[in-house]
Structure formats: structure tokens, C-alpha cells
């Protein structure tokens, strides 16, 4: 059976460290602690005294002053890992945690999970081509030596790098290594830990190289594990659930996140607020529980992105630069049907194609199959269509030999709507106003990944008003845009009023507009 030695990196909250060590060892596992030397000496003394006689707790033989992005974080991990490997011969796995981490499963579940597959759990993707680094320097992290901290010594950091670049002092990665990158939080088997420690002891050029790379805690273990362990025995993900906001800050979890955390496909989560005492107590007791089942829905990342995104509407709908494809032309008319219920809009476009000569396509920026003619490479993917939307619509006008074109758009695409409305071509908008009952909202949450079949009913009920409010806000923003040619169709308006709106929208005869408004089952779900 799996026995875990936790490598615990801490720097604050001495009582929290003590409590965490006692919780983790209560189920028969082990803890090795490194407490940052930058922390007050009294805090460390308090931790040592409280856990001095604990048989399943040990301490790093040397405390290191840790700085973000520096080798010191790897150094602290290594010195603690060596001590744990030597002291806890019964440990089968070594799990790196921070003082802000808490379990989101039981020890019983964790052992069963680790026993189920002979592998290491560490995120490791190709450093240069894996797409892991989103901002900042990339290759420069490796090929130049970094002696200064970019956060505390920004001027020296970049000046040093500029001098090395000017003098041609680039260096190479140690021979035979492919640098990998990923989250610093991992769980490794004993045999892997022993192989890593032996490698760096026998090949000192490896740790020497990483000592002067930037942010080595994201590359050191990731590279060495990938070098030593067959790919079939590596699961490239962290077993610790963590999220970052779109500002690049870690998402902090509070008391009301308990149910959400338990449903994630992880064993631990970070970071748990120090003030969330109810959450900490619940998760602490959870580790020692027995017989508990954990249904996994893993909707956390999508749900958090959705909820945090609602607070940043100004950025979500910020105007974007136009592609360099020119105007659609003053002689063209773009008819935009804006509807959240796509099936309703598609019924109308099908009827337009049947009753008029006006070309009508469906949700070309949302669905691959959108009643498009053969467009060649420009329409091969939805992402490509959105990037080159003006080129796409111009090509549609040319290929269909038309001066009018009907497109369907989702109300969330206000940036697209605004772009078309700002063009020299005439843009007309028909908003299809439909109600949203609870069944539709539940289905909508499933379609966008906020929920799935495993999401508890009480969570769905709490989400319903949030999602309803979000959809209503989309409509408010659409109406507030003040478009000059704006019409509305709704089941409550009746066929006559809808026909009048359609006649103005499409410039068709009253008879055709009447037939369009009377489309069978137009507003049905």
C-alpha cells in the first residue's frame, strides 16, 4: 500500500504548519518540513518544539532563504527531499506541498489512487514548444545566467541579460537533456526520487546549470523526471488543484468552496485562505475519513473562469483591432440575427433561404457546420473565421454574388456585432427575444462546461440565478449599444408585429415577411 512522505515548504502561519503536519501524519503518512529562513526565528522555534518528538515528522537540516523565481526554492526542496528519503524508508511516494495546501480527498482515497497505477504525477511539457509560458522571457530563461531577481532587482536583472546578449555569452543546455516545464507541485515514486538524487550527485553540471536559470522550480524536476522515466510512466499533470486568475494571481479558496474542491480530480488544493477556518477544519477531517465516495465532476476551472470573468465585462468586450482586409463596402448590407437560442435562429434562416433570394448562413463564428458554401482554407476552423472575420464575410459576398447577407450571432459576441456595425457597410440587427426557463439554463450550463451529470443539484440551483443574470446582462448590453437599425422578434409580440420587424430588417414584401413570421414552431424549444 502507498505511504506518502510529504515535502512541506512553508514560510508563515506556524500554528497552521503544526496542524497540517499532525493531520497528514495522523493517517500513517510522513512529513518533512522546510520553513523559509526569511520567516521569524521564533516561528520556526515554535514549530520545532511542537513537533520535536513526532516520529513521522522531520525537518530540513538546513534552512534556506527562498525567493520567487530563484534556485533557492529548488534548493529548499532538494535538501528536504534528501532528508525525507533517508529518514522515511517506508515511504513509497514523495508529494511536494506548500503550507497553503489542504487535502480534498481522504488518505484512503489517495492511497488507492496511487496504488492503481505505477507512474509519476508531474506536469512536464516541452519548454520551447509546449505553450506553457504565456508572458515574459522564454528561451532567455535558459541561455543566459541569472544572478539577480527580476521582481526585486528588475534593472539589474535586465541589464545583466543585455550585457550577456551583447557579448554573445549564450550557453547550451547540458548534453542529453531536453528542458521541460510545468507546475512545481508533483508526486513522485521513491525509485524516481532516488534516480534524480543520484543523477545530480554524479553529474554536477546539471544542478550548476539550473542554479542560474530563471524560475527553475518550473523546470528542474520536470526536466530530470522526463529524462529518467519512460513517458509511459509519467502522467503530465499535478495532483494539486490550483487556478490562476486572468491577472496571473493564484485563486484563493474560502469556506463556501468545500463542495467544489471535493469534486475536482485532485488529491490536494492550493491556496486555502488562512482565514477560512471552517474550510480548513472540514478538509483536515476529510483526510482521516474512511469509506467516503468522491464523485468527480471537475468543473472547477471553467466555473471559476466564468464567475471571475463576469466582473471584468469592460475587458471581455473591449474593442479589438480590425483585420487589415478593408471595409465590406458601402453597397453591402449585413443582416445580423442575434439569438441565444440557436435553434430558433436556424429555423428562421432556413425559412429565409426557402422564401427569398437573400443568402443566409448560420452561426459561422460558433459552429463548424453553419450552412456555408465551400470557402477554402479561410473557413477551415471556427477560430480562423473569427480571426479573419472581415475577409470571410467579404469572400462570402463575392462567392454568393450578393449585396445582402444574413448571419447568426450569439449575444455574447458583442465584439463581433460592434465590428460589423462600425463598418461602412450597412448593418441591421434582428434580436430574437426568448425566455429562459430553468431546464434551458441547466442545458446551457452543460453546453458551456459549467456543469455536468455529476454536478450536485444544490450547486445547479445556486448557479441558476447567476447564469440567468449573465444572459440578461448580455441582452442589456446589446440594447444599450444604440444601433440605428435594430429590430426585435419575440413570441409575445405576435405574428403581425414580428412580420413588420422582419420586413424592415430584410427589405422584403409584407407577404413574405408574414410567411417568415409564421414559420411553424419558430419559437419552440
CSV table of C-alpha atoms in Angstrom, one decimal, residues 106 108-109 112 258 262 286 289-294:
chain,number,residue,atom,x,y,z
A,106,UNK,CA,-9.2,11.1,2.1
A,108,UNK,CA,-7.7,6.1,2.0
A,109,UNK,CA,-8.7,7.5,-1.5
A,112,UNK,CA,-6.0,3.7,-3.6
A,258,UNK,CA,-15.8,23.0,0.1
A,262,UNK,CA,-14.1,17.8,-3.3
A,286,UNK,CA,-11.6,14.7,5.5
A,289,UNK,CA,-12.2,9.8,7.0
A,290,UNK,CA,-13.0,6.3,5.8
A,291,UNK,CA,-15.5,4.9,3.3
A,292,UNK,CA,-16.3,8.2,1.7
A,293,UNK,CA,-17.0,8.3,-2.0
A,294,UNK,CA,-15.9,11.2,-4.2
